[in-house]
Short mmCIF file of C-alpha atoms in Angstrom, two decimals:
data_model
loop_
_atom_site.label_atom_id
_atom_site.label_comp_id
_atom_site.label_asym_id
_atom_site.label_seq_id
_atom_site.Cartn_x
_atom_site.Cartn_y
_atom_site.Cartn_z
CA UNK C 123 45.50 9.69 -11.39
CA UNK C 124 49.14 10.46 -12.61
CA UNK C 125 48.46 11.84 -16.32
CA UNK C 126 52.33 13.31 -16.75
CA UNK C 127 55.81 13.52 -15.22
CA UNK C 128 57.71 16.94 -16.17
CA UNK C 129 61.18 17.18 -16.33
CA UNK C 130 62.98 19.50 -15.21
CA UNK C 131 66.75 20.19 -15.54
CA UNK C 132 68.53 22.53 -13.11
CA UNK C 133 72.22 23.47 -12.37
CA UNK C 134 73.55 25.29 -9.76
CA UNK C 135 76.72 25.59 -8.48
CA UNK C 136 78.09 24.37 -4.98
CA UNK C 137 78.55 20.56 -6.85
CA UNK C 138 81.30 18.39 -4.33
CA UNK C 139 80.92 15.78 -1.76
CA UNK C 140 81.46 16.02 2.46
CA UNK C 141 80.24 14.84 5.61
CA UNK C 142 77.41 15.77 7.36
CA UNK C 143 76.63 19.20 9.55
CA UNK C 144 75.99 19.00 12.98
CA UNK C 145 72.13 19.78 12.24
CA UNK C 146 71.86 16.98 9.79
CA UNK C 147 73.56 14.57 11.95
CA UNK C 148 70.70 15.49 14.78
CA UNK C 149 68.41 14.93 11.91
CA UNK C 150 69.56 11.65 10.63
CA UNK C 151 69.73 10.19 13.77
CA UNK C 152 66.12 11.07 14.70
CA UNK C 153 65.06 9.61 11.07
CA UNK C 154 66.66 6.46 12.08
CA UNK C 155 64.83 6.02 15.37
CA UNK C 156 61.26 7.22 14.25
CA UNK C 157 62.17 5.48 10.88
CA UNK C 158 60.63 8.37 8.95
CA UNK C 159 62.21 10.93 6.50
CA UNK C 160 60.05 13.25 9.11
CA UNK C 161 58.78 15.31 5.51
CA UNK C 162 57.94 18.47 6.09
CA UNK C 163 54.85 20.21 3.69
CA UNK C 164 51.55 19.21 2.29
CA UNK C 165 48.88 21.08 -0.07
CA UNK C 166 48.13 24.22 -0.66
CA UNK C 167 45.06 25.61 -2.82
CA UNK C 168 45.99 27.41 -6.33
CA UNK C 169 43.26 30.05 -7.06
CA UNK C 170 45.74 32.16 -9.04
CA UNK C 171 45.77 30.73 -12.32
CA UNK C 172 49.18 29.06 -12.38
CA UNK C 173 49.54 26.24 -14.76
CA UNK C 174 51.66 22.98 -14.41
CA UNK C 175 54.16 25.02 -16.39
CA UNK C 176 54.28 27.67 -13.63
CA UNK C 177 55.07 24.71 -11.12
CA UNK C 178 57.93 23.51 -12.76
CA UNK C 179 59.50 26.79 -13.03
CA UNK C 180 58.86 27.35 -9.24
CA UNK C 181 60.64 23.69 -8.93
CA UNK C 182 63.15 24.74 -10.83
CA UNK C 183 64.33 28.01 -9.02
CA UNK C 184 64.48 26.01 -5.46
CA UNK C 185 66.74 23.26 -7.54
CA UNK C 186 68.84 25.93 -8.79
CA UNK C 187 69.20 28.11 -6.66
CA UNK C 188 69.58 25.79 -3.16
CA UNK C 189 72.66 23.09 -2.91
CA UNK C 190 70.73 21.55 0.04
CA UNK C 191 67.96 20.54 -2.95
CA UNK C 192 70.67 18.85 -5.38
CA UNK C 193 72.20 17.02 -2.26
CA UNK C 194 71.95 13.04 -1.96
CA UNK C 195 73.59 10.77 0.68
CA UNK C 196 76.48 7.94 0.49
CA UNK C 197 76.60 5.46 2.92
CA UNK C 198 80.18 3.83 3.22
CA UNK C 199 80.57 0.29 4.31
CA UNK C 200 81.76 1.54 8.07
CA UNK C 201 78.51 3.17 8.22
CA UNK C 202 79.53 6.77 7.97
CA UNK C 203 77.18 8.93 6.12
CA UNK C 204 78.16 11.79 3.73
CA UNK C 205 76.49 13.70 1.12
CA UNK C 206 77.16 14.38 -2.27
CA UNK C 207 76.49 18.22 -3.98
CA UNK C 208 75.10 18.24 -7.46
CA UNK C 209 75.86 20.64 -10.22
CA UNK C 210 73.59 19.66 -12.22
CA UNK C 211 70.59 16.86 -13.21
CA UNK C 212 66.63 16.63 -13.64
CA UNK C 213 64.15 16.55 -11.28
CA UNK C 214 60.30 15.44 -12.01
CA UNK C 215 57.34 17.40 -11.42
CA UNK C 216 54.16 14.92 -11.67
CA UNK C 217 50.67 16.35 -12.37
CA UNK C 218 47.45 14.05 -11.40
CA UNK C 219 43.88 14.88 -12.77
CA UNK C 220 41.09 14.11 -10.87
CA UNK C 221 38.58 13.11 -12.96
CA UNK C 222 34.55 12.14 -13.13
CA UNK C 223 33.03 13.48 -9.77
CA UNK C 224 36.70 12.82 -7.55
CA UNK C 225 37.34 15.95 -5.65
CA UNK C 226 40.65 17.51 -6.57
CA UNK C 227 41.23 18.28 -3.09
CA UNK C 228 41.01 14.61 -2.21
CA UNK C 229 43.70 13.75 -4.89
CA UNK C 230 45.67 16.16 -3.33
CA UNK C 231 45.33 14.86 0.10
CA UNK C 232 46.04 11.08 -0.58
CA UNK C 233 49.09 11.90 -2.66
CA UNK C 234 50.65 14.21 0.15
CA UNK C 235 49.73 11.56 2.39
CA UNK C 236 51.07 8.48 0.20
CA UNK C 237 54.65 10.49 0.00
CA UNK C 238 54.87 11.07 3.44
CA UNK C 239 54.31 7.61 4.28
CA UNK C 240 57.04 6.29 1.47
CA UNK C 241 60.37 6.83 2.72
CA UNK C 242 62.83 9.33 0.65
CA UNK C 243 65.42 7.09 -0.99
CA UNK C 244 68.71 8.73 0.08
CA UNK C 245 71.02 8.17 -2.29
CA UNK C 246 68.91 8.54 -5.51
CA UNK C 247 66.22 10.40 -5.20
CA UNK C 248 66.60 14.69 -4.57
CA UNK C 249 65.24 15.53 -1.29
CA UNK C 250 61.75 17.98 -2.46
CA UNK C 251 58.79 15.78 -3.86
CA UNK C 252 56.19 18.29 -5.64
CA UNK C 253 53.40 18.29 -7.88
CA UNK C 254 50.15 19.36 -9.15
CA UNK C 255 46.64 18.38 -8.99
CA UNK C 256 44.27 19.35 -12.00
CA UNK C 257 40.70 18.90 -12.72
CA UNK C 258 40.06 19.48 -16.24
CA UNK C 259 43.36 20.80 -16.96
CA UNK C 260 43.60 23.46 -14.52
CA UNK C 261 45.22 22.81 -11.30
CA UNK C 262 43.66 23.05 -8.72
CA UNK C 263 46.08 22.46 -6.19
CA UNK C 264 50.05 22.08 -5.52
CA UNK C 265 51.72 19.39 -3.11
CA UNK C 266 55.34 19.76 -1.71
CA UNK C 267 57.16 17.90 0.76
CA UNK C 268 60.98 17.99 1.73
CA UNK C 269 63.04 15.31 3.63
CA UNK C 270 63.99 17.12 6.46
CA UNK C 271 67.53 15.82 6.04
CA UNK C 272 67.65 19.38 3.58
CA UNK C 273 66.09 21.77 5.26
CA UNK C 274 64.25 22.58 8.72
CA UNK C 275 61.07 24.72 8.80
CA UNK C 276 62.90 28.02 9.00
CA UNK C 277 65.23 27.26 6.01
CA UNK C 278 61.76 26.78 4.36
CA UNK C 279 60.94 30.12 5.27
CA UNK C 280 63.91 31.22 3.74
CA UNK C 281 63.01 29.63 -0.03
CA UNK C 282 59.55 30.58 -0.09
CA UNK C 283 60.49 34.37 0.99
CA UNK C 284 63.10 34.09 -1.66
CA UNK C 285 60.94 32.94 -3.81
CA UNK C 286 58.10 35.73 -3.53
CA UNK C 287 61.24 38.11 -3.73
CA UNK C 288 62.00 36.31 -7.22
CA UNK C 289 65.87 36.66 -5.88
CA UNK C 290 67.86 35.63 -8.89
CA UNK C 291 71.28 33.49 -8.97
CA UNK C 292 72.55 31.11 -6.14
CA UNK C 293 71.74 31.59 -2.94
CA UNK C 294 74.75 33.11 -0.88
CA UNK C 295 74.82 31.61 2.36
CA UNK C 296 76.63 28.60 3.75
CA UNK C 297 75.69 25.67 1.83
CA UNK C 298 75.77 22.02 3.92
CA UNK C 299 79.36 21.51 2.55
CA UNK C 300 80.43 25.34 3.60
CA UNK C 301 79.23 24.64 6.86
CA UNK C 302 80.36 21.00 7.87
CA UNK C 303 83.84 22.70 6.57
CA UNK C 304 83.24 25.31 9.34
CA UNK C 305 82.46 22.88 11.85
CA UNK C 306 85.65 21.68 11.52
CA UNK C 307 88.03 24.80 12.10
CA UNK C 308 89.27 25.38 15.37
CA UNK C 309 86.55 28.26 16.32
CA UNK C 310 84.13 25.54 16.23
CA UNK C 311 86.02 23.30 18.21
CA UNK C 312 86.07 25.87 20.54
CA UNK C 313 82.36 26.38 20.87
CA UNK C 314 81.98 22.44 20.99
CA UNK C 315 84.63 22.15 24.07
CA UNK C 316 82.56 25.62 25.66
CA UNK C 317 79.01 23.66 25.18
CA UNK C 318 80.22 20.58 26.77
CA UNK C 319 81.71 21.80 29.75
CA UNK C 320 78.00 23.38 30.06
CA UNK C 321 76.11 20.32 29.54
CA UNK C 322 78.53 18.60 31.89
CA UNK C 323 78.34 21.06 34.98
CA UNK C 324 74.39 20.74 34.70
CA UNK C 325 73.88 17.00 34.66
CA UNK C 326 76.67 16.15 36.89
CA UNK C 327 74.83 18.11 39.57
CA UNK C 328 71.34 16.70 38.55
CA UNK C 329 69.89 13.28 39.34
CA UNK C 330 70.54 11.52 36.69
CA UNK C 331 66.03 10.99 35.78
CA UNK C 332 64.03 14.16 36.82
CA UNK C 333 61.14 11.76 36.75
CA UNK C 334 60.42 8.55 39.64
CA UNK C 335 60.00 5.17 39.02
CA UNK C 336 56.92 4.37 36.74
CA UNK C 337 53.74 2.73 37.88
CA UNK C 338 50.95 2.27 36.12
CA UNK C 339 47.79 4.42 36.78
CA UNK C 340 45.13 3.15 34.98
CA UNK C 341 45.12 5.88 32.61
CA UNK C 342 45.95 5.92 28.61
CA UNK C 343 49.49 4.78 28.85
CA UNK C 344 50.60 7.41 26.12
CA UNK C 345 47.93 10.27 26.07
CA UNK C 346 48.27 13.89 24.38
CA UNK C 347 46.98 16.86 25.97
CA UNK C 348 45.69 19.70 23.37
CA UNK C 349 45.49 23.26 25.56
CA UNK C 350 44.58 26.61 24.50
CA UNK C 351 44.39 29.20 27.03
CA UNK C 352 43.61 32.93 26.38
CA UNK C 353 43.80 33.53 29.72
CA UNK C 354 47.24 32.41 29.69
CA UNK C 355 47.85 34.58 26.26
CA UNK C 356 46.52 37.83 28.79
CA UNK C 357 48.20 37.48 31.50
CA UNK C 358 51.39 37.14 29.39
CA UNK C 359 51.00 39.89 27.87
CA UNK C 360 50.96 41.98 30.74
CA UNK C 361 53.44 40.30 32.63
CA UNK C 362 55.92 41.04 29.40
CA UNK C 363 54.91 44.32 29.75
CA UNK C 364 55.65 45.19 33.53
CA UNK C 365 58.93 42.90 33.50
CA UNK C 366 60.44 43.65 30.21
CA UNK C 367 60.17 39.94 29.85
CA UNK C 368 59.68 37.56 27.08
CA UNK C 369 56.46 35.59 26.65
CA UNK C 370 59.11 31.96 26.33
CA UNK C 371 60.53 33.01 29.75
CA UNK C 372 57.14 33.54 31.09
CA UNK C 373 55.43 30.25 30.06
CA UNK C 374 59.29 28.50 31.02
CA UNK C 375 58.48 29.71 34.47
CA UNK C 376 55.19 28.34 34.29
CA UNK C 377 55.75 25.18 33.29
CA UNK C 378 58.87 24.44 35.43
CA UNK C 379 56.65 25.72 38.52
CA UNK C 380 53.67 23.76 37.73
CA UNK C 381 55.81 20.38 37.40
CA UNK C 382 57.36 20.71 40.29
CA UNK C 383 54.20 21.38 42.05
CA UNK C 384 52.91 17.98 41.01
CA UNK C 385 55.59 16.48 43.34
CA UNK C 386 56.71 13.80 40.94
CA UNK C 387 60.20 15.77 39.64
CA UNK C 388 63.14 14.86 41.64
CA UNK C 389 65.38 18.31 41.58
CA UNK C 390 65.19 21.35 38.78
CA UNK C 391 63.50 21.26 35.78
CA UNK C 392 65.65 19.32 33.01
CA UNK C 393 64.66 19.34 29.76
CA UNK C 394 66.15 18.97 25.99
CA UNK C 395 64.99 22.28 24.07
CA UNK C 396 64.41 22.11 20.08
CA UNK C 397 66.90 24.84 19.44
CA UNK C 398 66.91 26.83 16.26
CA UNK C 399 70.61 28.52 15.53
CA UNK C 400 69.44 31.17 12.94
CA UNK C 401 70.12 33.67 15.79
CA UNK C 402 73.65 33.23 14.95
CA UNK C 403 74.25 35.47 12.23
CA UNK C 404 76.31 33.72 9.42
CA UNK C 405 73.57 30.98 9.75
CA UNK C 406 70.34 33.43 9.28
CA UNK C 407 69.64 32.34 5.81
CA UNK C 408 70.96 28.56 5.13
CA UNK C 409 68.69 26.16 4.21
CA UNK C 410 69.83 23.19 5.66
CA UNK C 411 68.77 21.72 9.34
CA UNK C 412 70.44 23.95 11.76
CA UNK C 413 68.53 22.85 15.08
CA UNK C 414 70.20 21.23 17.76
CA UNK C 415 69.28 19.90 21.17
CA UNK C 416 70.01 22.83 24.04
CA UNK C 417 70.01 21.63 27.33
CA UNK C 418 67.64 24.02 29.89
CA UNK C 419 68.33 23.27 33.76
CA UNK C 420 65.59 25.47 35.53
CA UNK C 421 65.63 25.30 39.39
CA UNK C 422 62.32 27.60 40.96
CA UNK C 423 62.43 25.82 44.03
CA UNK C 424 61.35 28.49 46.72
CA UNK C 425 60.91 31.50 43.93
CA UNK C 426 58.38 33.97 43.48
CA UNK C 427 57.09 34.58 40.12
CA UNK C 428 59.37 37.16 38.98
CA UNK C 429 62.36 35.68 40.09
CA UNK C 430 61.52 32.25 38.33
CA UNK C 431 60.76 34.28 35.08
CA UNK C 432 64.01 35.79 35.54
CA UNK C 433 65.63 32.30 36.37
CA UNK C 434 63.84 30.99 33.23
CA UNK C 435 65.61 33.88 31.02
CA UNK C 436 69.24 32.64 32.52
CA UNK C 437 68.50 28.99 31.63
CA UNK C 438 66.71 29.82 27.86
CA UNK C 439 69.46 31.87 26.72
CA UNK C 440 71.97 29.56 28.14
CA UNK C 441 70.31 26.53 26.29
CA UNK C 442 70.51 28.35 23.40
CA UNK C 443 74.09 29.58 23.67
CA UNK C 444 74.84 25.80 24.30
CA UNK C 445 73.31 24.23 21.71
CA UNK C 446 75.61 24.25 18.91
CA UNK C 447 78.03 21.43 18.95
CA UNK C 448 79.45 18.29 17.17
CA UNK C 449 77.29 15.52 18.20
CA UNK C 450 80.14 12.82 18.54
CA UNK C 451 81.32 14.80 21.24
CA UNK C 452 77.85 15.05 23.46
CA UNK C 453 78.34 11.30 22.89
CA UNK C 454 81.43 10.93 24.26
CA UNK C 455 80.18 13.11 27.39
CA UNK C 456 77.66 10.76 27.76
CA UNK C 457 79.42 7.59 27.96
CA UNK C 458 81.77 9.36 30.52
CA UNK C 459 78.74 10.12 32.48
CA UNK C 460 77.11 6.82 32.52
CA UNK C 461 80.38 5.02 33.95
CA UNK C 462 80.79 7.58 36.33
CA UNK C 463 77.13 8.16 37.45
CA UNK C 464 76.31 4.12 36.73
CA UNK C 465 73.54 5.39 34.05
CA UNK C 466 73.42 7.89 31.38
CA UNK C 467 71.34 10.92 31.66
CA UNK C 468 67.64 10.49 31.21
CA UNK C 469 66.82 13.42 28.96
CA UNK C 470 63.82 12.11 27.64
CA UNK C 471 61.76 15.51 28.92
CA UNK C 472 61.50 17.55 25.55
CA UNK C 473 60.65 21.30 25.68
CA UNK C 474 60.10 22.79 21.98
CA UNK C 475 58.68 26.49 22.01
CA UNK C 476 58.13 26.99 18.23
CA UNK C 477 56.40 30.36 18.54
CA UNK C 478 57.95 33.23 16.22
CA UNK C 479 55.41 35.83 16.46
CA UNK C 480 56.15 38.83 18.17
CA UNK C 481 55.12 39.56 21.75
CA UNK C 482 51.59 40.61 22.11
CA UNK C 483 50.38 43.77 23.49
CA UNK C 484 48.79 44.21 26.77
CA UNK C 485 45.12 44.42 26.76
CA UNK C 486 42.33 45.86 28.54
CA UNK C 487 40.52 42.76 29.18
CA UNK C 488 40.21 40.53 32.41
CA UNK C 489 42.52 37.71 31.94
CA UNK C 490 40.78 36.18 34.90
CA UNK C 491 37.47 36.52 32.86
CA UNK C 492 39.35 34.90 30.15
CA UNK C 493 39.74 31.73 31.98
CA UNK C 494 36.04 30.50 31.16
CA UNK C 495 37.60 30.07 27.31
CA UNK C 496 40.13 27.64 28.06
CA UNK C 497 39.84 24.17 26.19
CA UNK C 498 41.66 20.89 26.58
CA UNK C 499 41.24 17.97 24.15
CA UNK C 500 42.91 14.64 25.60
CA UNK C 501 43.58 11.66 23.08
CA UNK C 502 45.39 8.29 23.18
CA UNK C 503 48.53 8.60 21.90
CA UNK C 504 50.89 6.40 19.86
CA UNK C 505 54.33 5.51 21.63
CA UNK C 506 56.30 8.64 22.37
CA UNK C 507 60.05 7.83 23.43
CA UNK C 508 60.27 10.38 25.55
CA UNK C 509 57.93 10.27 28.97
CA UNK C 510 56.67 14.06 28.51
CA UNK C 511 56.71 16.53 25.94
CA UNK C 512 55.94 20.28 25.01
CA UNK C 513 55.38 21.95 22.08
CA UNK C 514 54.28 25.42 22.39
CA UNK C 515 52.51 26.73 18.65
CA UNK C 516 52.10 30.34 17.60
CA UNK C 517 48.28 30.67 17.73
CA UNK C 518 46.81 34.35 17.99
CA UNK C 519 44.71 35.53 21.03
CA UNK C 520 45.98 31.91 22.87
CA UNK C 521 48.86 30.23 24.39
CA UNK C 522 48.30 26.95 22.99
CA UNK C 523 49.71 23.35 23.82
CA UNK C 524 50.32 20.24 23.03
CA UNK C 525 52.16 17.96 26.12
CA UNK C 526 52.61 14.54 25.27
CA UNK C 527 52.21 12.32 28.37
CA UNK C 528 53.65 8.78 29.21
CA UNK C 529 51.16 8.48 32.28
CA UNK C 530 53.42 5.57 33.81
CA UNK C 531 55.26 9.06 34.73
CA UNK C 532 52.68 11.83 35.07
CA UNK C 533 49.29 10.58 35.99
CA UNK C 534 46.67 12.53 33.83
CA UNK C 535 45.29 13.89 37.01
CA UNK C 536 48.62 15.69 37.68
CA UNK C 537 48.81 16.68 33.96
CA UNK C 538 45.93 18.31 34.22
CA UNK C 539 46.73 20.18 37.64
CA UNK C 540 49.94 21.23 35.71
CA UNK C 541 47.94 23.15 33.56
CA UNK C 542 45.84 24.66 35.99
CA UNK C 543 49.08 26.00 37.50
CA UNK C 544 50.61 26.95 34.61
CA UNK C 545 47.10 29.41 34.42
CA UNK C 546 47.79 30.71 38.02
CA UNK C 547 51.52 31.64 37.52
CA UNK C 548 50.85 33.67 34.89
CA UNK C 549 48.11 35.31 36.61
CA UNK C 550 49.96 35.66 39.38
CA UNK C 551 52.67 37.53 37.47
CA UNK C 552 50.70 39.84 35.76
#
């Protein structure tokens, strides 16, 4: 039950009012289509003590100290979308009890779940919803949750490392306005021409779908796949080891092999990557969205293991150096591409790698006695959009995986066979 609303006043400097970064504009228009704020967060357990007080401090400091948390949207009557800096104002910190015999935990849960259900309103409310759950007055829990519109998971990193740092005054790197001002000089111009004469080589030499006709199979029309292998995770390891490799080139490989093996791709492996541009320098420490589609064209046809690894480490760095760009223009590219080509590329494969621990060590056990351990979950699915997806999680002593399926595409039996394979490349390139 909501018992209290905190206020809490913040300035910060930064205030003034621009258009959108190239990041946000990615963002914004996947909000649109999924019709979520896509909030990022949830709870977390307090053990430590800290009082509702404590909370509202902590709110405080990201308000402060981050323009991307005193930001709010205007929407002009043309339908461009800006965003308007803050120098100042209050934001709310609520507190719920749970009281009687309700379990704080609980409380917790259906409040993080009844904000990210309830759209962010854009132009009035700040983008970080938080508050506290108490059970006879001490809290027992804290719940947080950001329109991703301000911030991406690794400019999260960023506040709550800054936060454990206690790192007084504002925060020094490019806010959203320093950076959509960036976007606009003519080094970035530059890189935008640079990244579409990339994109455009690729897809005008690719069919235009790397996926047939769809027919349907009898299976789950949307099913997701959930695959942890250690076996995988082994053979890796030692295949990092032996080619001075990286484990996202490896399980690239793998993957692109293993499709193509099913015999329902038409030409290379095409798919969007969920690029993160904090390897560029000057954007290391923003906290705003900085991740952009990259476009990774992977052909293995004919290839032995090593040499589709090393294939895979041409067409992940190039997706990477590629995928920093003004949106309008990728646009443009594609409406050239569809009157030329009669139809506009079908990029609706989605590869996003999201691991950011460090490459594991080789070890002395079998990976082929591994292979007993491996799991796969299979579930219906909700509509997807796209006909198959990746995401790759950091999970220790595994490679795990969750593909997203639209079996009109890629029957499950061939899903499954693609994961089989993925299993043998990497044992083959041990």
């Amino acid at each position: 039950m909501l018992v209290d609303r905190v206020v809490v006043p913040f300035e910060g400097s930064g205030a003034g009012a621009g258009p959108l970064t190239w990041g946000q504009q990615q963002v914004w228009e996947a909000m649109l289509d999924i019709g979520s704020s896509l909030p990022m967060g949830g709870v977390v357990p307090v053990t430590d003590g800290r009082t509702a007080e404590d909370f509202a401090a902590e709110l405080r400091f990201h308000m402060c100290r981050y323009p991307s948390m005193r930001t709010l949207l205007r929407f002009a009557a043309d339908g461009t979308v800006e965003q308007e800096i803050f120098g100042s104002g209050d934001a709310v910190l609520e507190v719920h009890e749970a009281g009687g015999g309700t379990d704080p935990a609980t409380v917790a849960e259906e409040l993080a779940a009844q904000w990210r259900e309830r759209k962010f309103d854009y132009d009035t409310e700040w983008p970080l919803r938080m508050g506290v759950v108490r059970r006879g007055g001490t809290v027992t829990h804290v719940v947080a949750l950001m329109c991703h519109i301000a911030a991406d998971l690794g400019g999260i990193e960023v506040m709550m490392r800054d936060l454990a740092a206690a790192e007084p005054g504002p925060h020094t790197a490019p806010s959203p306005l320093d950076l959509a001002r960036a976007q606009r000089e003519p080094a970035a111009r530059r890189h935008t021409a640079a990244a579409v004469r990339y994109w455009e080589s690729h897809l005008r030499a690719v069919p235009v779908s790397m996926l047939g006709e769809p027919a349907d199979h009898g299976d789950p029309t949307f099913c997701r796949i959930h695959w942890d292998s250690p076996a995988t995770h082994l053979a890796t390891a030692r295949a990092c080891a032996r080619l001075g490799a990286d484990p996202a080139w490896v399980l690239l490989a793998a993957i692109a092999t293993g499709l193509a093996r099913t015999g329902v791709t038409h030409g290379p492996f095409v798919a969007l990557g969920i690029i993160s541009n904090r390897f560029r320098p000057a954007l290391r420490d923003a906290v705003t969205p900085l991740t952009q589609d990259g476009l990774c064209v992977l052909d293995v046809t004919g290839a032995t293991p090593d040499e589709a690894i090393a294939r895979a480490r041409t067409a992940s760095m190039s997706a990477s150096k590629y995928a920093y760009y003004d949106p309008a223009a990728r646009a443009e590219l594609f409406t050239r591409l569809a009157a030329d080509r009669g139809a506009p590329p079908d990029l609706r494969v989605l590869y996003n790698d999201r691991r950011t621990s460090p490459p594991p060590a080789p070890s002395a056990e079998d990976p082929h006695a591994a292979l007993a351990r491996t799991t796969a979950r299979e579930e219906p699915a909700a509509f997807l959009g796209p006909k198959l997806m990746f995401h790759i999680a950091d999970a220790p002593g595994t490679v795990s995986v969750t593909m997203e399926v639209d079996t009109r595409y890629l029957p499950l039996p061939l899903a499954r066979r693609l994961l089989a394979d993925v299993e043998a490349f990497t044992l083959s390139a041990m």
